[in-house]
Amino acid sequence: MAAVTPLLLLLLLSSAPSFSSGSRNAYNINGRVKIPQGLGTKGYALPGRMSNVKVLLNGGQNITFLRPDGYFSFHNIPAGTHLIEVSAIGYFFSPVRVDVSARNPGKVQAALTENRKGLSELVLEPLREEQYYEIREPFSIMSLLKSPMGLMVGFMLAVAFLMPKLVENMDPEEMRRAQEEMRSQGVPSLSSLLPGGARN
Amino acid sequence: MAIMSFIFVFFFFSSLQPILSLYEDQVGLMDWHQQYIGKVKQAVFHTHKTGRKRVVASTEQNIIATLDLRSGEIFWRHVLGPNDVVDGIDIALGKYVITLSSGGSILRAWNLPDGQMVWESSLHGPKHSKSLLLTTNLIIEKDNSLIVFSNGRLNAVSCIDGEVLWKKDFEEESLEVQQVIQPPGSDFIYVVGFAASSQFETYKINAKNGELLKHESTAFSGRFSGEVSLVSSETVAALDSTGSILLTISFHNGKISSQQTPVSNLLEDSPGLAVIIHSSVTGIFAIKTDAATIFIRVIGEGKLEVVEKTNHETVVSDALTISEGQQAFALVQHAGSNIHLTVKPAHDWDSNLLKESIKMDQQRGFVHKVFINNYIRTDRSHGFRALIVMEDHSLLLLQQGAIVWSREDGLASIIDVTTSELPVEKAGVSVAKVELNLFEWLKGHVLKLKGTLMLATPEDIAAIQYMRLKSSEKSKMTRDHNGFRKLLIALTRAGKLFALHTGDGRIVWSHLLQSLHKSESCRQPIGLNLHQWQVPHHHALDENPSVLVVGRCGPSSDALGVLSLVDSYTGKEFSSLRLVHSVAQVIPLPYTDSTEQRLHLLIDADKHAHLYPKTPEAIDIFQSEFSNVYWYSVDDDNGIIKGYALKTKCSGNVADEFCFDSRELWSIVLPSESEKIITTATRKLNEAVHTQAKLIADQDVMYKYISSNLLFVATVAPKASGEIGSVTPEESWLVVYLIDTVTGRVLHRMTHHGSQGPVQAVLSENWVVYHYFNLRAHRYEMSVIEIYDQSRADNKDVWKLVVGNHNLTSPVSSYSRAEVITKSQSYFFTHSLKAIAVTLTVKGITSKQLLIGTIGDQVLALDKRFLDPRRSVNPTQAEREEGIIPLTDSLPIIPQSYITHSLRVEGLQSIITVAAKLESTTLVFAHGLDLFFTHYAPSRTYDSLTEDFSYALLLITIVALVAAIFVTWILSQRKELQDRWR
């Protein structure tokens, strides 16, 4: 993702007088959406496939689409401060604040609202890729062992294997005493519950 | 020991933790997604090339889509903006779809195979006018060109890159251009129109460079009205404004000559006011009167002849050129439950190229539109297929006397949704069909196990997926334990009611409502909303549940109302009422009669209340609760909110004991120069709240102020009610109110300076969350207000509780004037919003999540804990334990918490949440153009096993454990014996 951010260039807004011959207060906003190659290889929007990307002005008041090279334009926009949002499945775009100036046409400013970064050219790039699904971890012993169940089993195995070892090292006299003590206290011992406990 | 550990390893596979979000292979397990395009306005076939046959359609919902002609599936689809109405579509160069939209000011070309936009042109002109799109095979400067007339200007546009090759203005103020015609094979264009409604004007224009070759005009004594119909490339037919004189005007070589024929000359009986039907068939045009559709042929020099007069509802298609110089067109007529499709050649009315009769479902209503296309049969004769649009907005393809496919596109415009329970399962029914034999069952689970262990081959995965999707359990037609299976009842704009099964989204029944059908007394019926009329669960179990459909006969609020009662199991409309009063508001009352019909109060425009059902029993029940009924009205235009209660029986001249007068209790008048109401929100009536008390960090208790009469109102400065960017932060503000609707008391008022709408709000329990635009930061913001009841705070004192000096048992009343405190906090949020809702569970124990419909048509789940006014930058240890998240300035967007995952619910309008019987789970239904349904568990499914749970594994584990016990027992016995022998 670090590679993406430096690429975030800025915005260029031009009021194109060649088209807007109608009212004096209408301007065009032209820009470009750029999805860097390498991103999006995981499937939702194939690289270069821009047909499902929408560009929205002021919360959906105007909607436009991308040309194959990623360029888009909004026509007949009044001067003022506007908000451009890009909707693309699989990518997170920051909304962009665009100021269209009436006093000096052609002079426009734009900034990403998420991180307040100014743009000198209207090239919009995704801030990050969005992964909508949990990734199924490939089967690995470590992940199993780390889970609560794994820890439980680990502990039980430890008890099952290490406890007899501890008992072995004990003095037989001491052990008998301890067993008698336990019996007298009426605490049911584990061994008496097991089938092998019949021996006692 | 080895065996034991093996068993253990096995055991915990089966209990891997469920995760809140989805794995990719779980898509479609709990959710379904359906895509629609809406009511088709224009359709163009693309069948010339070998390869996939398509049809391109534009719809009234501003969609441009291509469908597979074989199956009706969508290849691609684009939803244009709300103001970007499609005026015309066509196919150019055999590879581009051309659309003209936004009142003729935007021309776009889309790549036919994949829907990629190729170019976009903005066309402007001197004045507003009709927009016409004409594709030609004219070649100007080596480019194929399009001719577009829009906004009073004629443009020639290159097909390759959308560049304007030449343009010609028609600035004359009163000129209304009706048609742009290019006679076949010529290189000039006729622009035909009326000037000042009484002059007929033709302009002959050189198609190569836009040069005006000739301009002629003729004045007529009468005035023209409406459309003209093109009879040939140099003749048009028109009607005068009285609708009684037909004019045929020919302008051969720019010379205008005309003939006037009174309509009464053609028909014996006076037909009344006639209108011309738009069609493009050579030599024939059609006029429509109240009673009939009349087809008229033009013979030679303006002589007219009636060829057919039909009294049925008849629809004509545009002309289709089938071979050199030969045109055909289609007629569709209704006859009982059949429709007759006739294809005729344009030159000979009496012969038919095709005549088919097709059985049509009555529930689809009349045919509204027909589009035809031809193909060459193997015997080199012409075959025809017809695409028809029905009254319920569905789209059907007819070919060889049968319906090839149908699409229920009425579902793209849902007005309201409610739910209904399914029938209770009767013993001995349907169980056998569901259970598989043990072997298959085990095999399925072994496959699942392989999937979990990531050992499955792609074929196995496909098999697993198929098995899961097919699971007949979820699409059964009976009630289930968890309450997942329900019927979603949806009312569409076409006046059709659909019942969808929540398991797989299939249509269980659909019914075109009689009450919302166009008729003499009700010319423009519209559906308003749906209510649950009868939900039998205790007393009247043998009755089927039913829903109430409320509509009115016209767009204004004082139009007369219509009601329908529909059985939710069968879709039968068992009662349909035309009301004698209007319907401004419908209030479902919390009382039911002995057959569990819910009492409803309908408020009319004159503020009279009408009680339904109209039974003596209902009135008895209602009389006892008479003084407890309150309601309010919000008048957006004047900024007045008023509260009402019932007074007496109606004092009108008719004795109607079900009608009541109302009295005004309170009113809040907002200053119209500084505040304009834009949004209101109330609590859902069926929301359950588990507890009023909220435990906070230091063992303290706060009491939520819970009242079902809470109303949230948001107002903005009138100047700022427009779009973003139209005002400066200084002159815009947003004011929010919390109002008690019984007493009219303003519980809380707060101003956000420098903010503006649109506001989306949701109110639940004791909090409200709303979304608006902050102009200063130029970002969207979401705020939360929580409201607490201070008068109950004293109850913390244990001594008071012991002595009995507490008010916990005192009834909660709006009149008690509780002392309230509010807490509030705001956060930035990235996206614009289309809808907002909150999860709803049956007991209200599960924590809440907000469901946010973003501008990208996705639904995001956001934990309510992120919108907690008690968040602070550095929460104390105790607060952290309580679950308070450190304060951040913006709300996080976690991609995995999009409940729509990688899908879009295009044109999202609203999100509906319904509680399942299982406390952990909410059913979520999002609709717009698309429909999306899923189960959602805000705090995970803590009360049931997940779908992933493998019973086979559990069984194997248990068997293995038992076996191991026996093996170890035998081993230990043997060892003991050996010990004894030693």
PDB file of C-alpha atoms in Angstrom, chain B residues 741-927:
ATOM      1  CA  THR B 741     -45.307  13.359  20.398  1.00  0.00           C
ATOM      2  CA  VAL B 742     -47.929  13.083  23.152  1.00  0.00           C
ATOM      3  CA  THR B 743     -47.198  16.317  24.960  1.00  0.00           C
ATOM      4  CA  GLY B 744     -45.282  18.192  22.308  1.00  0.00           C
ATOM      5  CA  ARG B 745     -42.429  18.718  24.730  1.00  0.00           C
ATOM      6  CA  VAL B 746     -39.049  19.364  23.120  1.00  0.00           C
ATOM      7  CA  LEU B 747     -36.741  17.074  25.045  1.00  0.00           C
ATOM      8  CA  HIS B 748     -33.593  18.178  23.311  1.00  0.00           C
ATOM      9  CA  ARG B 749     -32.542  20.700  20.704  1.00  0.00           C
ATOM     10  CA  MET B 750     -29.093  21.012  19.203  1.00  0.00           C
ATOM     11  CA  THR B 751     -27.618  23.119  16.407  1.00  0.00           C
ATOM     12  CA  HIS B 752     -24.791  22.069  14.108  1.00  0.00           C
ATOM     13  CA  HIS B 753     -23.421  25.253  12.566  1.00  0.00           C
ATOM     14  CA  GLY B 754     -21.994  25.028   9.084  1.00  0.00           C
ATOM     15  CA  SER B 755     -23.763  21.760   8.331  1.00  0.00           C
ATOM     16  CA  GLN B 756     -26.399  20.815   5.835  1.00  0.00           C
ATOM     17  CA  GLY B 757     -28.483  17.931   4.609  1.00  0.00           C
ATOM     18  CA  PRO B 758     -29.377  15.498   3.286  1.00  0.00           C
ATOM     19  CA  VAL B 759     -29.953  13.939   6.681  1.00  0.00           C
ATOM     20  CA  GLN B 760     -30.418  10.224   7.202  1.00  0.00           C
ATOM     21  CA  ALA B 761     -31.479   9.261  10.692  1.00  0.00           C
ATOM     22  CA  VAL B 762     -32.381   6.196  12.700  1.00  0.00           C
ATOM     23  CA  LEU B 763     -33.965   6.139  16.143  1.00  0.00           C
ATOM     24  CA  SER B 764     -33.801   3.114  18.375  1.00  0.00           C
ATOM     25  CA  GLU B 765     -34.127   2.490  22.131  1.00  0.00           C
ATOM     26  CA  ASN B 766     -32.928   5.745  23.702  1.00  0.00           C
ATOM     27  CA  TRP B 767     -30.623   6.944  20.962  1.00  0.00           C
ATOM     28  CA  VAL B 768     -30.705   8.503  17.565  1.00  0.00           C
ATOM     29  CA  VAL B 769     -27.927   8.414  14.985  1.00  0.00           C
ATOM     30  CA  TYR B 770     -27.973  10.808  12.062  1.00  0.00           C
ATOM     31  CA  HIS B 771     -25.749  11.540   9.107  1.00  0.00           C
ATOM     32  CA  TYR B 772     -25.271  14.950   7.517  1.00  0.00           C
ATOM     33  CA  PHE B 773     -22.697  17.029   5.708  1.00  0.00           C
ATOM     34  CA  ASN B 774     -20.267  19.276   7.514  1.00  0.00           C
ATOM     35  CA  LEU B 775     -19.419  22.157   5.179  1.00  0.00           C
ATOM     36  CA  ARG B 776     -16.533  23.461   7.270  1.00  0.00           C
ATOM     37  CA  ALA B 777     -14.588  20.233   7.164  1.00  0.00           C
ATOM     38  CA  HIS B 778     -16.212  19.340   3.843  1.00  0.00           C
ATOM     39  CA  ARG B 779     -16.822  15.847   5.080  1.00  0.00           C
ATOM     40  CA  TYR B 780     -19.799  13.799   6.077  1.00  0.00           C
ATOM     41  CA  GLU B 781     -20.443  13.450   9.755  1.00  0.00           C
ATOM     42  CA  MET B 782     -22.466  11.126  11.909  1.00  0.00           C
ATOM     43  CA  SER B 783     -23.740  12.169  15.299  1.00  0.00           C
ATOM     44  CA  VAL B 784     -25.304  10.235  18.097  1.00  0.00           C
ATOM     45  CA  ILE B 785     -27.627  11.539  20.794  1.00  0.00           C
ATOM     46  CA  GLU B 786     -28.422   9.334  23.765  1.00  0.00           C
ATOM     47  CA  ILE B 787     -31.148  10.322  26.157  1.00  0.00           C
ATOM     48  CA  TYR B 788     -31.304   9.198  29.779  1.00  0.00           C
ATOM     49  CA  ASP B 789     -34.001   9.415  32.398  1.00  0.00           C
ATOM     50  CA  GLN B 790     -32.607  11.285  35.391  1.00  0.00           C
ATOM     51  CA  SER B 791     -35.681  10.903  37.569  1.00  0.00           C
ATOM     52  CA  ARG B 792     -34.970   7.224  38.003  1.00  0.00           C
ATOM     53  CA  ALA B 793     -31.344   7.763  38.868  1.00  0.00           C
ATOM     54  CA  ASP B 794     -32.164   7.971  42.592  1.00  0.00           C
ATOM     55  CA  ASN B 795     -33.147   4.346  42.584  1.00  0.00           C
ATOM     56  CA  LYS B 796     -29.517   3.405  42.859  1.00  0.00           C
ATOM     57  CA  ASP B 797     -29.807   3.935  46.573  1.00  0.00           C
ATOM     58  CA  VAL B 798     -30.223   0.473  48.087  1.00  0.00           C
ATOM     59  CA  TRP B 799     -31.864   1.836  51.218  1.00  0.00           C
ATOM     60  CA  LYS B 800     -34.619   3.441  49.261  1.00  0.00           C
ATOM     61  CA  LEU B 801     -35.241   0.168  47.517  1.00  0.00           C
ATOM     62  CA  VAL B 802     -35.428  -1.670  50.818  1.00  0.00           C
ATOM     63  CA  VAL B 803     -37.772   0.833  52.377  1.00  0.00           C
ATOM     64  CA  GLY B 804     -39.844   0.830  49.236  1.00  0.00           C
ATOM     65  CA  ASN B 805     -39.309   4.506  48.624  1.00  0.00           C
ATOM     66  CA  HIS B 806     -38.589   4.111  44.911  1.00  0.00           C
ATOM     67  CA  ASN B 807     -40.388   4.862  41.714  1.00  0.00           C
ATOM     68  CA  LEU B 808     -39.387   1.809  39.719  1.00  0.00           C
ATOM     69  CA  THR B 809     -42.920   0.511  39.607  1.00  0.00           C
ATOM     70  CA  SER B 810     -44.515   3.817  38.714  1.00  0.00           C
ATOM     71  CA  PRO B 811     -45.858   3.724  35.188  1.00  0.00           C
ATOM     72  CA  VAL B 812     -43.885   5.385  32.457  1.00  0.00           C
ATOM     73  CA  SER B 813     -46.015   8.162  31.091  1.00  0.00           C
ATOM     74  CA  SER B 814     -45.346  10.989  28.783  1.00  0.00           C
ATOM     75  CA  TYR B 815     -47.219  13.234  31.177  1.00  0.00           C
ATOM     76  CA  SER B 816     -44.889  12.519  34.098  1.00  0.00           C
ATOM     77  CA  ARG B 817     -42.402  15.047  32.712  1.00  0.00           C
ATOM     78  CA  ALA B 818     -39.322  13.049  33.343  1.00  0.00           C
ATOM     79  CA  GLU B 819     -36.113  14.867  33.914  1.00  0.00           C
ATOM     80  CA  VAL B 820     -33.837  13.867  31.060  1.00  0.00           C
ATOM     81  CA  ILE B 821     -30.215  14.372  30.249  1.00  0.00           C
ATOM     82  CA  THR B 822     -28.691  13.868  26.839  1.00  0.00           C
ATOM     83  CA  LYS B 823     -25.214  12.983  25.724  1.00  0.00           C
ATOM     84  CA  SER B 824     -23.979  13.534  22.236  1.00  0.00           C
ATOM     85  CA  GLN B 825     -20.898  13.073  20.107  1.00  0.00           C
ATOM     86  CA  SER B 826     -19.980  13.465  16.413  1.00  0.00           C
ATOM     87  CA  TYR B 827     -17.606  11.593  14.132  1.00  0.00           C
ATOM     88  CA  PHE B 828     -16.516  11.899  10.535  1.00  0.00           C
ATOM     89  CA  PHE B 829     -17.765   9.312   8.093  1.00  0.00           C
ATOM     90  CA  THR B 830     -16.291   8.809   4.634  1.00  0.00           C
ATOM     91  CA  HIS B 831     -19.240   8.040   2.417  1.00  0.00           C
ATOM     92  CA  SER B 832     -22.528   9.557   1.433  1.00  0.00           C
ATOM     93  CA  LEU B 833     -25.502   7.597   2.638  1.00  0.00           C
ATOM     94  CA  LYS B 834     -28.534   6.266   0.859  1.00  0.00           C
ATOM     95  CA  ALA B 835     -30.221   4.536   3.757  1.00  0.00           C
ATOM     96  CA  ILE B 836     -29.631   3.709   7.382  1.00  0.00           C
ATOM     97  CA  ALA B 837     -31.211   1.089   9.614  1.00  0.00           C
ATOM     98  CA  VAL B 838     -30.491  -0.723  12.824  1.00  0.00           C
ATOM     99  CA  THR B 839     -30.472  -4.438  13.582  1.00  0.00           C
ATOM    100  CA  LEU B 840     -33.580  -5.723  15.276  1.00  0.00           C
ATOM    101  CA  THR B 841     -33.694  -8.822  17.428  1.00  0.00           C
ATOM    102  CA  VAL B 842     -36.651 -10.485  18.996  1.00  0.00           C
ATOM    103  CA  LYS B 843     -35.898  -9.680  22.650  1.00  0.00           C
ATOM    104  CA  GLY B 844     -33.532  -6.786  22.219  1.00  0.00           C
ATOM    105  CA  ILE B 845     -30.751  -8.437  24.250  1.00  0.00           C
ATOM    106  CA  THR B 846     -28.181  -8.679  21.462  1.00  0.00           C
ATOM    107  CA  SER B 847     -26.118  -5.549  21.024  1.00  0.00           C
ATOM    108  CA  LYS B 848     -27.089  -3.313  18.157  1.00  0.00           C
ATOM    109  CA  GLN B 849     -25.317  -2.585  14.926  1.00  0.00           C
ATOM    110  CA  LEU B 850     -26.090   0.105  12.425  1.00  0.00           C
ATOM    111  CA  LEU B 851     -26.670  -0.962   8.836  1.00  0.00           C
ATOM    112  CA  ILE B 852     -25.486   1.761   6.549  1.00  0.00           C
ATOM    113  CA  GLY B 853     -26.378   1.865   2.868  1.00  0.00           C
ATOM    114  CA  THR B 854     -23.475   3.687   1.268  1.00  0.00           C
ATOM    115  CA  ILE B 855     -23.411   5.640  -1.956  1.00  0.00           C
ATOM    116  CA  GLY B 856     -21.614   2.712  -3.587  1.00  0.00           C
ATOM    117  CA  ASP B 857     -24.799   0.663  -3.036  1.00  0.00           C
ATOM    118  CA  GLN B 858     -23.196  -1.533  -0.416  1.00  0.00           C
ATOM    119  CA  VAL B 859     -24.496  -2.187   3.082  1.00  0.00           C
ATOM    120  CA  LEU B 860     -21.987  -1.695   5.865  1.00  0.00           C
ATOM    121  CA  ALA B 861     -22.509  -2.979   9.390  1.00  0.00           C
ATOM    122  CA  LEU B 862     -21.127  -0.656  12.036  1.00  0.00           C
ATOM    123  CA  ASP B 863     -21.117  -1.542  15.703  1.00  0.00           C
ATOM    124  CA  LYS B 864     -23.156   0.906  17.783  1.00  0.00           C
ATOM    125  CA  ARG B 865     -20.227   0.977  20.230  1.00  0.00           C
ATOM    126  CA  PHE B 866     -18.406   3.202  17.751  1.00  0.00           C
ATOM    127  CA  LEU B 867     -21.211   5.704  18.165  1.00  0.00           C
ATOM    128  CA  ASP B 868     -21.220   5.941  21.933  1.00  0.00           C
ATOM    129  CA  PRO B 869     -21.172   9.472  23.378  1.00  0.00           C
ATOM    130  CA  ARG B 870     -19.155   8.199  26.323  1.00  0.00           C
ATOM    131  CA  ARG B 871     -16.122   7.483  24.158  1.00  0.00           C
ATOM    132  CA  SER B 872     -13.097   9.494  25.184  1.00  0.00           C
ATOM    133  CA  VAL B 873      -9.528   9.736  23.970  1.00  0.00           C
ATOM    134  CA  ASN B 874      -8.160   7.898  26.979  1.00  0.00           C
ATOM    135  CA  PRO B 875     -10.785   5.696  28.539  1.00  0.00           C
ATOM    136  CA  THR B 876     -10.111   4.627  32.097  1.00  0.00           C
ATOM    137  CA  GLN B 877      -9.378   1.017  32.907  1.00  0.00           C
ATOM    138  CA  ALA B 878     -12.933   0.514  34.084  1.00  0.00           C
ATOM    139  CA  GLU B 879     -14.351   2.006  30.930  1.00  0.00           C
ATOM    140  CA  ARG B 880     -12.139  -0.165  28.777  1.00  0.00           C
ATOM    141  CA  GLU B 881     -13.464  -3.213  30.594  1.00  0.00           C
ATOM    142  CA  GLU B 882     -16.962  -2.020  29.877  1.00  0.00           C
ATOM    143  CA  GLY B 883     -16.107  -2.008  26.197  1.00  0.00           C
ATOM    144  CA  ILE B 884     -15.669   1.677  25.479  1.00  0.00           C
ATOM    145  CA  ILE B 885     -13.527   2.252  22.433  1.00  0.00           C
ATOM    146  CA  PRO B 886     -10.964   5.074  22.522  1.00  0.00           C
ATOM    147  CA  LEU B 887     -12.236   8.113  20.657  1.00  0.00           C
ATOM    148  CA  THR B 888     -11.149   8.629  17.071  1.00  0.00           C
ATOM    149  CA  ASP B 889     -12.269  11.464  14.839  1.00  0.00           C
ATOM    150  CA  SER B 890     -13.661   9.232  12.117  1.00  0.00           C
ATOM    151  CA  LEU B 891     -15.622   6.006  12.068  1.00  0.00           C
ATOM    152  CA  PRO B 892     -13.743   2.972  10.761  1.00  0.00           C
ATOM    153  CA  ILE B 893     -14.814   1.208   7.589  1.00  0.00           C
ATOM    154  CA  ILE B 894     -13.835  -2.423   7.830  1.00  0.00           C
ATOM    155  CA  PRO B 895     -14.246  -4.108   4.429  1.00  0.00           C
ATOM    156  CA  GLN B 896     -15.120  -7.444   6.013  1.00  0.00           C
ATOM    157  CA  SER B 897     -18.134  -5.915   7.694  1.00  0.00           C
ATOM    158  CA  TYR B 898     -19.894  -5.094   4.450  1.00  0.00           C
ATOM    159  CA  ILE B 899     -22.812  -7.481   4.756  1.00  0.00           C
ATOM    160  CA  THR B 900     -23.343  -7.304   1.013  1.00  0.00           C
ATOM    161  CA  HIS B 901     -19.705  -8.477   0.617  1.00  0.00           C
ATOM    162  CA  SER B 902     -18.634  -7.981  -2.990  1.00  0.00           C
ATOM    163  CA  LEU B 903     -22.144  -7.360  -4.297  1.00  0.00           C
ATOM    164  CA  ARG B 904     -23.928  -4.121  -5.025  1.00  0.00           C
ATOM    165  CA  VAL B 905     -27.584  -3.486  -4.355  1.00  0.00           C
ATOM    166  CA  GLU B 906     -27.895  -1.053  -7.260  1.00  0.00           C
ATOM    167  CA  GLY B 907     -30.113   1.923  -6.626  1.00  0.00           C
ATOM    168  CA  LEU B 908     -30.367   1.105  -2.923  1.00  0.00           C
ATOM    169  CA  GLN B 909     -33.464   2.663  -1.398  1.00  0.00           C
ATOM    170  CA  SER B 910     -34.061   1.169   1.951  1.00  0.00           C
ATOM    171  CA  ILE B 911     -32.875  -1.463   4.384  1.00  0.00           C
ATOM    172  CA  ILE B 912     -35.449  -3.450   6.294  1.00  0.00           C
ATOM    173  CA  THR B 913     -34.600  -5.450   9.383  1.00  0.00           C
ATOM    174  CA  VAL B 914     -36.792  -8.190  10.767  1.00  0.00           C
ATOM    175  CA  ALA B 915     -36.176 -10.149  13.936  1.00  0.00           C
ATOM    176  CA  ALA B 916     -35.764 -13.890  13.603  1.00  0.00           C
ATOM    177  CA  LYS B 917     -36.959 -16.109  16.430  1.00  0.00           C
ATOM    178  CA  LEU B 918     -33.344 -16.767  17.311  1.00  0.00           C
ATOM    179  CA  GLU B 919     -32.250 -13.908  19.537  1.00  0.00           C
ATOM    180  CA  SER B 920     -28.843 -13.537  17.957  1.00  0.00           C
ATOM    181  CA  THR B 921     -30.028 -13.077  14.402  1.00  0.00           C
ATOM    182  CA  THR B 922     -31.581 -10.290  12.379  1.00  0.00           C
ATOM    183  CA  LEU B 923     -32.941 -10.796   8.892  1.00  0.00           C
ATOM    184  CA  VAL B 924     -31.833  -7.987   6.627  1.00  0.00           C
ATOM    185  CA  PHE B 925     -33.571  -7.133   3.370  1.00  0.00           C
ATOM    186  CA  ALA B 926     -32.142  -4.330   1.252  1.00  0.00           C
ATOM    187  CA  HIS B 927     -33.984  -3.229  -1.835  1.00  0.00           C
TER     188      HIS B 927
END
